[in-house]
Short mmCIF file of C-alpha atoms and ligand atoms in Angstrom, two decimals:
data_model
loop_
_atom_site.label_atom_id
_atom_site.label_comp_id
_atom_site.label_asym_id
_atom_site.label_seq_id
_atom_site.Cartn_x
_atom_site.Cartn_y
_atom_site.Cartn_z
CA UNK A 1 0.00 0.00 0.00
CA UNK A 2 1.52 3.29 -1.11
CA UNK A 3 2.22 6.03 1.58
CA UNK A 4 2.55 9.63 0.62
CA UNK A 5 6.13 11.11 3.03
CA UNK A 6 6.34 14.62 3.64
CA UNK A 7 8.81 17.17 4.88
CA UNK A 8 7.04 20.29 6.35
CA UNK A 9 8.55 23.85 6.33
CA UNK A 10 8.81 24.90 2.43
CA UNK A 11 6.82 27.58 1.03
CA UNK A 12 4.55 26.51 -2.22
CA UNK A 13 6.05 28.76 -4.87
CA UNK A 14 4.72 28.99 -8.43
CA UNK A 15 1.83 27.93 -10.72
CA UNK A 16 -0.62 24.22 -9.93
CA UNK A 17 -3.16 23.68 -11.98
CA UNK A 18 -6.49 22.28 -11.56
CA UNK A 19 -7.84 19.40 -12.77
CA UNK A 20 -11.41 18.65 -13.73
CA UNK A 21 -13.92 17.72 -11.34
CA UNK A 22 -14.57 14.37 -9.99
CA UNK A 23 -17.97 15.34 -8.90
CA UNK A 24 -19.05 16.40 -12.11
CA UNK A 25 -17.25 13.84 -14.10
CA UNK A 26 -18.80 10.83 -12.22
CA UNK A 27 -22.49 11.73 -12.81
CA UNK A 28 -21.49 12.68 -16.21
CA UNK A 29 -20.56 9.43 -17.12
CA UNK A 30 -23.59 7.81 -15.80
CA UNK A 31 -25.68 10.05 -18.04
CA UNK A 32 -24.17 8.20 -20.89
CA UNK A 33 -26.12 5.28 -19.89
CA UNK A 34 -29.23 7.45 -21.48
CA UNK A 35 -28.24 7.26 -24.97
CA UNK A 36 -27.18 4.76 -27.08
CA UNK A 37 -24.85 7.00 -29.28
CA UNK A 38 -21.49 8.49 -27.93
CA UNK A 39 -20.86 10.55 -25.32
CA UNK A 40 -17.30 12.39 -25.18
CA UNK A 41 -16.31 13.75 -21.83
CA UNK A 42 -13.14 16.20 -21.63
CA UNK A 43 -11.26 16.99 -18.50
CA UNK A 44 -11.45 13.96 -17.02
CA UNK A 45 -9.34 13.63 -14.22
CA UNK A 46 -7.34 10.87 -13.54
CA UNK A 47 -8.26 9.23 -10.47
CA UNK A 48 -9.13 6.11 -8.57
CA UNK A 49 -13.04 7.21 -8.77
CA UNK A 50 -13.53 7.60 -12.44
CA UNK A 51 -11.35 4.39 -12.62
CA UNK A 52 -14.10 2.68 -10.75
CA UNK A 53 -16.92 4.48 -12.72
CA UNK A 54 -15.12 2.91 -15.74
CA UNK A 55 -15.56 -0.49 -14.41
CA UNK A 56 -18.95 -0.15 -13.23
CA UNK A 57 -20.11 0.79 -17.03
CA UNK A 58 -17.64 -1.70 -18.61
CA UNK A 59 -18.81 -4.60 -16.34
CA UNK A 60 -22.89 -3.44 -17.72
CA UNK A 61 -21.52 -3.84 -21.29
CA UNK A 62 -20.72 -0.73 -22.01
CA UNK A 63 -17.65 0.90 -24.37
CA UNK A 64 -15.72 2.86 -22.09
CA UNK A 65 -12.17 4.88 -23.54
CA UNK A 66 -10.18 6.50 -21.22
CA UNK A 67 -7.07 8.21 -22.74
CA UNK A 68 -4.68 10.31 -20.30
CA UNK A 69 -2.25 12.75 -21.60
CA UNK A 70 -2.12 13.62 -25.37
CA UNK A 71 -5.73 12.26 -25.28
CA UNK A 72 -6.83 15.09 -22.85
CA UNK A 73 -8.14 13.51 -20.26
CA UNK A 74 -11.13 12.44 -22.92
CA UNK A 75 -13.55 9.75 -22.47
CA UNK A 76 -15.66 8.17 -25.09
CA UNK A 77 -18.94 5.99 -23.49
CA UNK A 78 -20.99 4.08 -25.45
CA UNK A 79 -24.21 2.53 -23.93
CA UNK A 80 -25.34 0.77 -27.47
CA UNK A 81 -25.55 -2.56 -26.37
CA UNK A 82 -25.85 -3.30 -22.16
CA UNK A 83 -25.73 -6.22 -21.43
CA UNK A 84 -27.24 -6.33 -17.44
CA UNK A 85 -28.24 -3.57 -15.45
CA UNK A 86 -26.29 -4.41 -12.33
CA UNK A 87 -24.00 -2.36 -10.12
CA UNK A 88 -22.39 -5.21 -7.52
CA UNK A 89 -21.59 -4.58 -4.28
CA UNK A 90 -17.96 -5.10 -5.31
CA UNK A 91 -17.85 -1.61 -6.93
CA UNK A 92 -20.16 0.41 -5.46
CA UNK A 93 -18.46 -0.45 -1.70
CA UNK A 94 -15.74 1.52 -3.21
CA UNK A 95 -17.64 4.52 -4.17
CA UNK A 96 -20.98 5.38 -2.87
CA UNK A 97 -21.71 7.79 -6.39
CA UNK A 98 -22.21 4.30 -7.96
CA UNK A 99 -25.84 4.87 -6.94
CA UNK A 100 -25.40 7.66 -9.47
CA UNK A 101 -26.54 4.56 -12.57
CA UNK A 102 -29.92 3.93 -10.88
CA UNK A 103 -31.89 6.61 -12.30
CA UNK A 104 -30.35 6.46 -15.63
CA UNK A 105 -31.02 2.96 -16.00
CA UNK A 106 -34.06 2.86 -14.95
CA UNK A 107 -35.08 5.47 -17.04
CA UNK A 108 -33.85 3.79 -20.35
CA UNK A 109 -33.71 0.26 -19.61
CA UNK A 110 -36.86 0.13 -17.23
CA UNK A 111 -34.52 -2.04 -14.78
CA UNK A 112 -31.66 -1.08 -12.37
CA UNK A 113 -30.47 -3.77 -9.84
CA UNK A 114 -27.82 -1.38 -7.68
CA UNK A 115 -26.19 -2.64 -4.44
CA UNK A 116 -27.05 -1.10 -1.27
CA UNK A 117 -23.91 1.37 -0.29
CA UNK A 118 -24.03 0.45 3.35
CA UNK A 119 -22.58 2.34 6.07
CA UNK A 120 -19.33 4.62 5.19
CA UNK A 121 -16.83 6.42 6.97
CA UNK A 122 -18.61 9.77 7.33
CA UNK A 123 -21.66 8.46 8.56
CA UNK A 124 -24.71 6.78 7.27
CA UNK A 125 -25.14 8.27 3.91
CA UNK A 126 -28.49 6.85 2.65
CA UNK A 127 -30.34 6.88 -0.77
CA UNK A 128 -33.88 7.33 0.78
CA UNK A 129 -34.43 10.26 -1.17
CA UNK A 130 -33.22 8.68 -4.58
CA UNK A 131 -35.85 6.08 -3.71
CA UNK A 132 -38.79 8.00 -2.93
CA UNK A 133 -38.35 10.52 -5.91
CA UNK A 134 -37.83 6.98 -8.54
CA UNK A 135 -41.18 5.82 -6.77
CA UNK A 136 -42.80 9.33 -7.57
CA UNK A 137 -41.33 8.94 -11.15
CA UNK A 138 -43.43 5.78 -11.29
CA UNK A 139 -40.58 2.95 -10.00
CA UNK A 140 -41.60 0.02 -8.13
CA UNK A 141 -39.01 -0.61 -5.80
CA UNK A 142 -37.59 -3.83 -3.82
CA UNK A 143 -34.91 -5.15 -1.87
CA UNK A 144 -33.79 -8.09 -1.13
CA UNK A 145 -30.12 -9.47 -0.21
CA UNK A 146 -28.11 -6.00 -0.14
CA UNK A 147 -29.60 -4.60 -3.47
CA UNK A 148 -31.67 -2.54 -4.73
CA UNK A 149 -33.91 -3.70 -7.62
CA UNK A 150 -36.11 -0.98 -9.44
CA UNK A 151 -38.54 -1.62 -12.53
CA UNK A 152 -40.59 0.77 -15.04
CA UNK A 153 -42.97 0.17 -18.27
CA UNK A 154 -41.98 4.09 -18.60
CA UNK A 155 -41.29 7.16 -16.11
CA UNK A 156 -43.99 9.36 -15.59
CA UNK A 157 -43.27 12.96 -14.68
CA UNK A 158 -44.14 14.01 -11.52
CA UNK A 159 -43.47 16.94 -8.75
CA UNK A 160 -40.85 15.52 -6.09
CA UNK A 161 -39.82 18.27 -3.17
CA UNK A 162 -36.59 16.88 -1.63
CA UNK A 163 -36.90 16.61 1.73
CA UNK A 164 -33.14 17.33 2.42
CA UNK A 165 -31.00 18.78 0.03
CA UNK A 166 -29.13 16.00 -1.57
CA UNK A 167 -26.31 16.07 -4.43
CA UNK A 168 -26.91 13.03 -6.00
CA UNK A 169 -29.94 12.27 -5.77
CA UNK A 170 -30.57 15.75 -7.51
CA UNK A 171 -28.33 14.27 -10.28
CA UNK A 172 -29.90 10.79 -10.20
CA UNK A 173 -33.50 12.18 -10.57
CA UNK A 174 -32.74 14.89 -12.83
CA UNK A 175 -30.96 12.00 -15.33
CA UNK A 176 -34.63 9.88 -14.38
CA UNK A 177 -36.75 12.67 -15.28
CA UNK A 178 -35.09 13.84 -18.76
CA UNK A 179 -36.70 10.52 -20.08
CA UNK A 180 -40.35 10.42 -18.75
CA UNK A 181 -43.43 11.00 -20.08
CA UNK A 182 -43.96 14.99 -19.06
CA UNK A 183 -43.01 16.98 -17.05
CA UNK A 184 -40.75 16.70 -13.77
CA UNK A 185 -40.10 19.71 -11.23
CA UNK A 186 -37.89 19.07 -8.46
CA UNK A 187 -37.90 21.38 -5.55
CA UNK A 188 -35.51 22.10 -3.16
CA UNK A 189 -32.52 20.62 -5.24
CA UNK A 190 -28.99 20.95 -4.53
CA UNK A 191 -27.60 23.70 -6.37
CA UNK A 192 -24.07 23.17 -6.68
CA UNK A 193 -21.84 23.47 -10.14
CA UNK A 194 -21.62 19.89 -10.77
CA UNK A 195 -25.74 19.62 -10.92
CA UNK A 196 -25.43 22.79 -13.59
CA UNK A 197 -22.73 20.92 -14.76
CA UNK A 198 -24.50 17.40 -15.62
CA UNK A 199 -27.39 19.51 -16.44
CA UNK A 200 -25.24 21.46 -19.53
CA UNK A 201 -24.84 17.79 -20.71
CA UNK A 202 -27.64 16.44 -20.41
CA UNK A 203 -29.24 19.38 -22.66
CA UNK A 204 -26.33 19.19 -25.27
CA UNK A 205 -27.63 15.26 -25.43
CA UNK A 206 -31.20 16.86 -26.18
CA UNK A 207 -32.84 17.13 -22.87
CA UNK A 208 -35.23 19.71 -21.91
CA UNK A 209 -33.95 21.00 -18.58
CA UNK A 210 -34.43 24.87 -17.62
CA UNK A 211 -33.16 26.20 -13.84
CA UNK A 212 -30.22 24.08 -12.84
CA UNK A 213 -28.26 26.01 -10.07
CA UNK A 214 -31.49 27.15 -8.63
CA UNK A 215 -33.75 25.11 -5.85
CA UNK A 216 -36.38 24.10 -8.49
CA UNK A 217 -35.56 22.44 -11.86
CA UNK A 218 -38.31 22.14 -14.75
CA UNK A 219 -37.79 19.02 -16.79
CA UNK A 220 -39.73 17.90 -19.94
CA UNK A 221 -39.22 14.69 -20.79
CA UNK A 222 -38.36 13.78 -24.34
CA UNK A 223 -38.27 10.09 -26.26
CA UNK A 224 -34.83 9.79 -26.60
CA UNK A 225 -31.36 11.40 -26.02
CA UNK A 226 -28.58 11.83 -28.40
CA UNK A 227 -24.77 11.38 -28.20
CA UNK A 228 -22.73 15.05 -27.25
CA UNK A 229 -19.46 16.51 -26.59
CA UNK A 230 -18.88 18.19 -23.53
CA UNK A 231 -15.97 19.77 -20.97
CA UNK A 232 -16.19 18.91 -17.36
CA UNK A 233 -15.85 22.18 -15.40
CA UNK A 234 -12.62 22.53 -13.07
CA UNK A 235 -12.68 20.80 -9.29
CA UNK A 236 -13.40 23.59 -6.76
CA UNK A 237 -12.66 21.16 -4.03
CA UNK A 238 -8.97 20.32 -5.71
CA UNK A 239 -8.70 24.40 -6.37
CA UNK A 240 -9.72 25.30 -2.63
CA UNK A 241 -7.26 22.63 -1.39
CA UNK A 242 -4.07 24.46 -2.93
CA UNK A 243 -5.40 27.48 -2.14
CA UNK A 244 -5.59 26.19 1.56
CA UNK A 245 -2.15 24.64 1.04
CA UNK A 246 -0.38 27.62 0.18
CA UNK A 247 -2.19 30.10 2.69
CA UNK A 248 -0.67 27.77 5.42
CA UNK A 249 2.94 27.82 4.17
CA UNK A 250 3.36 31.44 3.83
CA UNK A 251 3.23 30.31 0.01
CA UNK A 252 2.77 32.77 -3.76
CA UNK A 253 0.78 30.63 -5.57
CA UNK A 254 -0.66 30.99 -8.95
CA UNK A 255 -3.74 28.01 -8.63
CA UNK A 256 -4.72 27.89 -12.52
CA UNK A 257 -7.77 26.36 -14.51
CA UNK A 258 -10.67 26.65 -11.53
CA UNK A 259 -13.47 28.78 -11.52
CA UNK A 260 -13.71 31.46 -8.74
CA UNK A 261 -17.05 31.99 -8.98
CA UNK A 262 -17.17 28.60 -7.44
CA UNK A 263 -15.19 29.29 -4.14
CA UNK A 264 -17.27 32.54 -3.32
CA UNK A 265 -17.44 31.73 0.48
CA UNK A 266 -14.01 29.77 1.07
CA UNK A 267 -12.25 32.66 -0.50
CA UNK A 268 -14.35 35.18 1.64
CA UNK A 269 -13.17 32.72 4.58
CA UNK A 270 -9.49 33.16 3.79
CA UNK A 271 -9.52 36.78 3.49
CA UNK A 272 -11.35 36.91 7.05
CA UNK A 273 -8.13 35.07 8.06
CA UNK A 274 -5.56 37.47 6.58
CA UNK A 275 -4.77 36.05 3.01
CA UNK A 276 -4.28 37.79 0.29
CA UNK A 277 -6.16 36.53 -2.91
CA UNK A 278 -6.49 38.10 -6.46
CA UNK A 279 -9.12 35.96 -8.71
CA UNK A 280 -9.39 36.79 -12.21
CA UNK A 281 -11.95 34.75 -14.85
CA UNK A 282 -9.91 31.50 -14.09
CA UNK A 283 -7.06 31.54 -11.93
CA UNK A 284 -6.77 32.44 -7.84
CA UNK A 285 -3.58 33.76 -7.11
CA UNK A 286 -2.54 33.02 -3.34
CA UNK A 287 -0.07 35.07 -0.95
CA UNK A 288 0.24 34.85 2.67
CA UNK A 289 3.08 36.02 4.54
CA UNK A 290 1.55 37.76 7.91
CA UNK A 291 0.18 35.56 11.04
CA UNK A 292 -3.33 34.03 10.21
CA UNK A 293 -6.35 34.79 12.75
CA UNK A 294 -9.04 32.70 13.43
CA UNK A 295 -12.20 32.03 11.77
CA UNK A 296 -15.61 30.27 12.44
CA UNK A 297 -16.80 28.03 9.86
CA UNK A 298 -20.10 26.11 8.97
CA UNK A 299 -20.75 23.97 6.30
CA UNK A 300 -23.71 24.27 4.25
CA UNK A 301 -24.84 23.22 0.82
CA UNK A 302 -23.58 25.66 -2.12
CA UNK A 303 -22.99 28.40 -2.44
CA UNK A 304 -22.28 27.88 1.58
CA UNK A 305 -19.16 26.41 2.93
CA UNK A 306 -18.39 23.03 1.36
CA UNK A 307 -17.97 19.85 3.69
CA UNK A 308 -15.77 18.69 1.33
CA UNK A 309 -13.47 21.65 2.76
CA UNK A 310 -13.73 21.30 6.44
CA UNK A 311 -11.33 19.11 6.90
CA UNK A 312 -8.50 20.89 5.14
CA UNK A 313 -9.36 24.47 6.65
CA UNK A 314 -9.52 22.77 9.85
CA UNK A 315 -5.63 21.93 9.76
CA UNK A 316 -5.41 25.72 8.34
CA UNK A 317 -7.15 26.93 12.07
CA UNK A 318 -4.41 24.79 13.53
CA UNK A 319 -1.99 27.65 12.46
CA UNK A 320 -4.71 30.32 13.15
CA UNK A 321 -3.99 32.82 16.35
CA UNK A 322 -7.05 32.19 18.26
CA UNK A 323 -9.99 30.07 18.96
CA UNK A 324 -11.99 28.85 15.32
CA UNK A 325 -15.07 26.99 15.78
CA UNK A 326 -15.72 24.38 13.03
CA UNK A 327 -19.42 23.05 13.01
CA UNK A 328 -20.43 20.58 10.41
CA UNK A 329 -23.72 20.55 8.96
CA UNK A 330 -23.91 18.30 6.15
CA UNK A 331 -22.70 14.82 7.47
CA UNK A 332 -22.21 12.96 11.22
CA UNK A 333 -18.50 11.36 11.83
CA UNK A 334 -17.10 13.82 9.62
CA UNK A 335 -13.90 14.95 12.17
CA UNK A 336 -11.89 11.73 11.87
CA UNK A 337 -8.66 13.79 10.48
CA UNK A 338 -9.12 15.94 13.99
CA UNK A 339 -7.51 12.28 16.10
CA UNK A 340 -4.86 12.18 13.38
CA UNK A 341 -3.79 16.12 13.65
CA UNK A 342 -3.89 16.16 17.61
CA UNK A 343 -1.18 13.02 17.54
CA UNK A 344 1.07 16.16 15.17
CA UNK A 345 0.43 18.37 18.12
CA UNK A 346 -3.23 20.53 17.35
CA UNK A 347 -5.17 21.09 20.27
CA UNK A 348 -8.83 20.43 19.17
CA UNK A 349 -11.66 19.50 21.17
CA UNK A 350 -15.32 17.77 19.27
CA UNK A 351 -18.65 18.51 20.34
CA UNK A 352 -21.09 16.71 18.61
CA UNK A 353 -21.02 18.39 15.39
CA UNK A 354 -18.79 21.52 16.30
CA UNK A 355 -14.55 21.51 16.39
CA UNK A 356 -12.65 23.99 18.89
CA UNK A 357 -9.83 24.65 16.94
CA UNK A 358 -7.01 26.72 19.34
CA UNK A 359 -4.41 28.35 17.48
CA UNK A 360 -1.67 28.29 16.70
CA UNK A 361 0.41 25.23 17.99
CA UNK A 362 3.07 23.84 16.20
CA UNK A 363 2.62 20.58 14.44
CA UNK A 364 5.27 17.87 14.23
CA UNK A 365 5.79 15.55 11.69
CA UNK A 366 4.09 11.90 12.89
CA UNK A 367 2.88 8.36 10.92
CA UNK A 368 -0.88 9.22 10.17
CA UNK A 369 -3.28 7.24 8.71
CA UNK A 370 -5.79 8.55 6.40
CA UNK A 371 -9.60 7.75 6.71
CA UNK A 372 -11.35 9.50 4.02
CA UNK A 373 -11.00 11.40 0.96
CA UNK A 374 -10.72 14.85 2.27
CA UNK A 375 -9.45 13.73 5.76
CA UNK A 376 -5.90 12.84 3.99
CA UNK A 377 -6.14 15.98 2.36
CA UNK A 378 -5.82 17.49 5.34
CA UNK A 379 -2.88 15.29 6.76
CA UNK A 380 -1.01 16.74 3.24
CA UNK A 381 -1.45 19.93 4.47
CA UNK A 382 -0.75 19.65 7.99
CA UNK A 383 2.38 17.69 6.90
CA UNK A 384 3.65 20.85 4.54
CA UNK A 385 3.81 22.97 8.15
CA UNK A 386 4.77 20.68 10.23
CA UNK A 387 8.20 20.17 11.61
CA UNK A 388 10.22 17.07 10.55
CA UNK A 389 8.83 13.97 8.22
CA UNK A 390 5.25 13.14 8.54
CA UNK A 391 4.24 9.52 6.62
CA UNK A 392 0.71 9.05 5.35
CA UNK A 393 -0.61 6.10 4.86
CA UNK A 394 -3.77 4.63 3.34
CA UNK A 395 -3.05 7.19 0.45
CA UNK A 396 -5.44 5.19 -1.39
CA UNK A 397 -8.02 7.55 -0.11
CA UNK A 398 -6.46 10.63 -1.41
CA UNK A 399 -6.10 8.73 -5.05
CA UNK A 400 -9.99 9.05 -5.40
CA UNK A 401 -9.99 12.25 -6.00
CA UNK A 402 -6.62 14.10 -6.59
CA UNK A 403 -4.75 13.57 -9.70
CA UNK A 404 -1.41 12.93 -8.89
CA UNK A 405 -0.97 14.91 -6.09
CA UNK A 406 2.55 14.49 -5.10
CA UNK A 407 3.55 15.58 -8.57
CA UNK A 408 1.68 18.86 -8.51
CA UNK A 409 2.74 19.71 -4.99
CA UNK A 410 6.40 19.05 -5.50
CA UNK A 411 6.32 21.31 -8.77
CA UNK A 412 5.83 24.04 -6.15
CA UNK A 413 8.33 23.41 -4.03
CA UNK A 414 6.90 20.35 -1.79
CA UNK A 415 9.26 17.70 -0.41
CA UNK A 416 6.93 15.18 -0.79
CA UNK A 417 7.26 11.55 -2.48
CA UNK A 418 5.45 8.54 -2.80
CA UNK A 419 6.79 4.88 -1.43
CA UNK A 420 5.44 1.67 -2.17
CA UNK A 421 5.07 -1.14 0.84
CA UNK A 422 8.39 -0.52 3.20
CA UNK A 423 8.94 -4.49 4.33
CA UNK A 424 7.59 -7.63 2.44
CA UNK A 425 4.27 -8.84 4.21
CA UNK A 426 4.60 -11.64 6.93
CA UNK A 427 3.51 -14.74 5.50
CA UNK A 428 0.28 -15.11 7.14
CA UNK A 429 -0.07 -18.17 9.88
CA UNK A 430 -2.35 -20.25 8.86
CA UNK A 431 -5.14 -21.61 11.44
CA UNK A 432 -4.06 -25.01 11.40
CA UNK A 433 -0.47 -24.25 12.00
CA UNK A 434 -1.78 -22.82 15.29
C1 UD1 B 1 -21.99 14.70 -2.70
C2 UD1 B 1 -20.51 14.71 -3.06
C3 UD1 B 1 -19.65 14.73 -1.80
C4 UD1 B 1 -20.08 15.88 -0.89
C5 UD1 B 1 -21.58 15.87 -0.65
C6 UD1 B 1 -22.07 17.10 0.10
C7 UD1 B 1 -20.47 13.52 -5.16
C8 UD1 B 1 -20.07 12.28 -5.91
N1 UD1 B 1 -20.22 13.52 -3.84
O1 UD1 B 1 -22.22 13.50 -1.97
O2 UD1 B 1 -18.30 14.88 -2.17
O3 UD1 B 1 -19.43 15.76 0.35
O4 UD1 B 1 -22.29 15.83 -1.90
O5 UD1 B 1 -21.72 18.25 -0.57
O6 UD1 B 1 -20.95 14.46 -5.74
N2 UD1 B 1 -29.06 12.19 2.52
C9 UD1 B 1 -30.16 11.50 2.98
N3 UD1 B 1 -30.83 10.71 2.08
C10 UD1 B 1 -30.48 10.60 0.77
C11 UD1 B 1 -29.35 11.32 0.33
C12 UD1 B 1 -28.66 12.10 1.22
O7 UD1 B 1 -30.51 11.58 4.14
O8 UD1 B 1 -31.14 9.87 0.02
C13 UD1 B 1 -28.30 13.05 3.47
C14 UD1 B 1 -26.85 12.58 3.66
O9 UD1 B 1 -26.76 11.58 4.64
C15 UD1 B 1 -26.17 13.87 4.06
C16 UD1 B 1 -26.92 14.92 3.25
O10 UD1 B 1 -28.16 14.33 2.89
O11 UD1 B 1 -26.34 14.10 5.44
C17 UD1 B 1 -26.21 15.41 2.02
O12 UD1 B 1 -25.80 14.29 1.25
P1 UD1 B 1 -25.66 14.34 -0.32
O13 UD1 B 1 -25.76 15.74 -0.81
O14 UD1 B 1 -26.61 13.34 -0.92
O15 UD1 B 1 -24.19 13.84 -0.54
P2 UD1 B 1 -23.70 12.97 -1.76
O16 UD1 B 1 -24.52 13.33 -2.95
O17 UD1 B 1 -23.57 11.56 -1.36
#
């Protein structure tokens, strides 16, 4: 298993870019299960989740092209012939957005068989509200042994007010509704750029879909959907990372390729601490060279302050003069990285739902262990500050959703590198030699 080793204490100097969004790029691709023509995806970025997507629509029957590099990050789906309309619990263990094929299918195959995602290390994460809105749209729904199995002759449009906001299962209705019979509003949606995002395809691919990016979406449903062409926007999350990154080492950073207009309140958040920013149409340039001051923080749905941020501007309060209070809104069990950056010397204290973050203590380096996506993002950046080597490990979790991190942090003047396993496994004992 790889681990990611870091030397804290250098600056990041110079220009990162962005690469596209994982969150946009993974619904995306399930929207090519509506058509049976091609669907070409740019800006795909290359990590462990869109590696799994790709399996999840290969292993249906699908044509899936991936090409890296002088390909573009381009992916070319083609749906033509599916041969089942199964996600297994193999895959979708791995990444929850597998749910993300259930509405599609459904809505062009009139059968989706999807594995439960059980419990995950944020908290419970359920699909209720996919459920409920399919059943509105006309699904009969069962389960039995750890899946999900939904049937339809045809969707029927219908009126479905989310009870919670929900990502997803914006994305997974919304793909549901573009092929019933009439009309579909959706009230209180989720409104973040990836749901515009998947709703610019979806309309290139001959959908009738007017107020993405708003809390209620109109959606006529049409017979059939065509092949399109279409760039993923840039990943805020990736973008707000660096930007974090280089406001805690006292950095000049040039982050390229995101979209300010996306970070409106994280950027808002930084200034409050003392950074400097300058955003023009597509790049964030970071500089931070005074002490940083404290900040409270609560995460909301867009535009508020993104969970998928807390736990990297929670290692940034670590360095903060003052108390910062971090609540999180959005998901239970989502302060794992706070056990991890109290072993490198943070003094934080969990409430329930809200962090006291006292600032700012000096962080040593220390073996950490990663636990979720954004929780090892975090570990990176308390390992840039902190004094002496700090080794990550479970990096796995940061290879779901940062393209090669290491090499775009040690471009800017990281010491970072990447080691494979240290010592050759023990041979395991078996139970009969006991
Ligand atoms: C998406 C993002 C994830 C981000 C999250 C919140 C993707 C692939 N993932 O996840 O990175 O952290 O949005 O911005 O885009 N809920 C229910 N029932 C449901 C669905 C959700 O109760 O049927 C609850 C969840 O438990 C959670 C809240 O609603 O408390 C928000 O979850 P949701 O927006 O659905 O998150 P995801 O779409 O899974």
């Amino acid at each position: 298993m790889d681990k990611l080793v870091i030397r804290g204490g250098s600056p990041l100097l110079g220009t990162i870019r962005v690469s596209g969004a994982k969150n946009a790029a993974l619904p995306a691709m399930a929207a090519a299960l509506l058509t049976d023509s091609d669907v070409i995806l740019e800006n795909i970025p290359q990590v462990r989740d869109i590696e799994t997507e790709r399996r999840l629509l290969a292993a249906m029957g699908a044509q899936v092209e991936l090409g890296y590099g002088r390909a573009q990050h381009r992916t070319t789906i083609n749906c033509r012939n599916l041969a089942n309309t199964e996600a297994s619990y193999e895959l979708v263990k791995t990444m929850r957005a597998s749910t993300l094929v259930l509405g599609p299918l459904l809505a062009r195959m009139g059968h989706a068989r999807v594995s439960l995602p059980g419990g995950c290390a944020i908290g419970a994460r359920p699909i209720d509200l996919h459920l409920k809105g399919l059943e509105k749209l006309g699904a009969t729904i069962t389960q039995e042994h750890g899946y999900i199995e939904a049937r339809a002759d045809r969707l029927q449009g219908a009126r479905i007010v989310f009870e919670k906001i929900t990502v997803t299962g914006t994305e997974d209705l919304l793909m549901a509704a573009t092929l019933a019979e009439g009309e579909t509003i959706l009230e209180n949606c989720a409104r973040e750029p990836e749901v515009s995002d998947l709703a610019a395809l979806l309309n290139k691919m001959g959908a009738r879909i007017e107020g993405a990016g708003t809390h209620m979406i109109r959606v006529q449903g049409v017979a059939q959907l065509h092949g399109a062409r279409h760039r993923i926007i840039p990943d805020r999350i990736e973008a707000g990372t660096f930007i974090v990154a280089a406001a805690l080492t006292g950095g000049d950073l040039m982050v390229q390729g995101c979209d300010p207009s996306h970070l409106g309140v994280l950027l808002e958040k930084l200034q409050e601490c003392g950074v400097t920013l300058h955003t023009n149409g597509e790049s964030v340039r970071v500089r931070s060279d005074g002490p940083l001051k404290a900040t409270d923080v609560t995460t909301e749905e867009f535009p508020g302050f993104p969970t998928d941020m807390q736990a990297q501007f929670m290692t940034l309060a670590t360095q903060a003069e003052g108390a910062s209070i971090i609540t999180e809104n959005i998901f239970e069990n989502r302060f794992m990285h706070a056990q991890e950056l109290l072993r490198m010397g943070a003094n934080i204290k969990i409430d329930g739902r809200r962090a006291v973050v006292r600032g700012k203590t000096p962080l040593s380096g220390a073996a950490v262990l990663a636990s979720d996506l954004r929780a090892s993002a975090s570990l990176v950046l308390a390992a840039l500050v902190a004094d002496g080597e700090t080794i990550i490990d479970r990096v796995y979790h940061i290879d779901r959703g940062y393209e090669r991190i290491e090499e775009k942090l040690k471009a800017v003047g990281a010491h970072i590198r990447r080691i494979g396993e240290l010592l050759p496994r023990r041979p395991a004992v078996s139970a009969t030699a006991l």
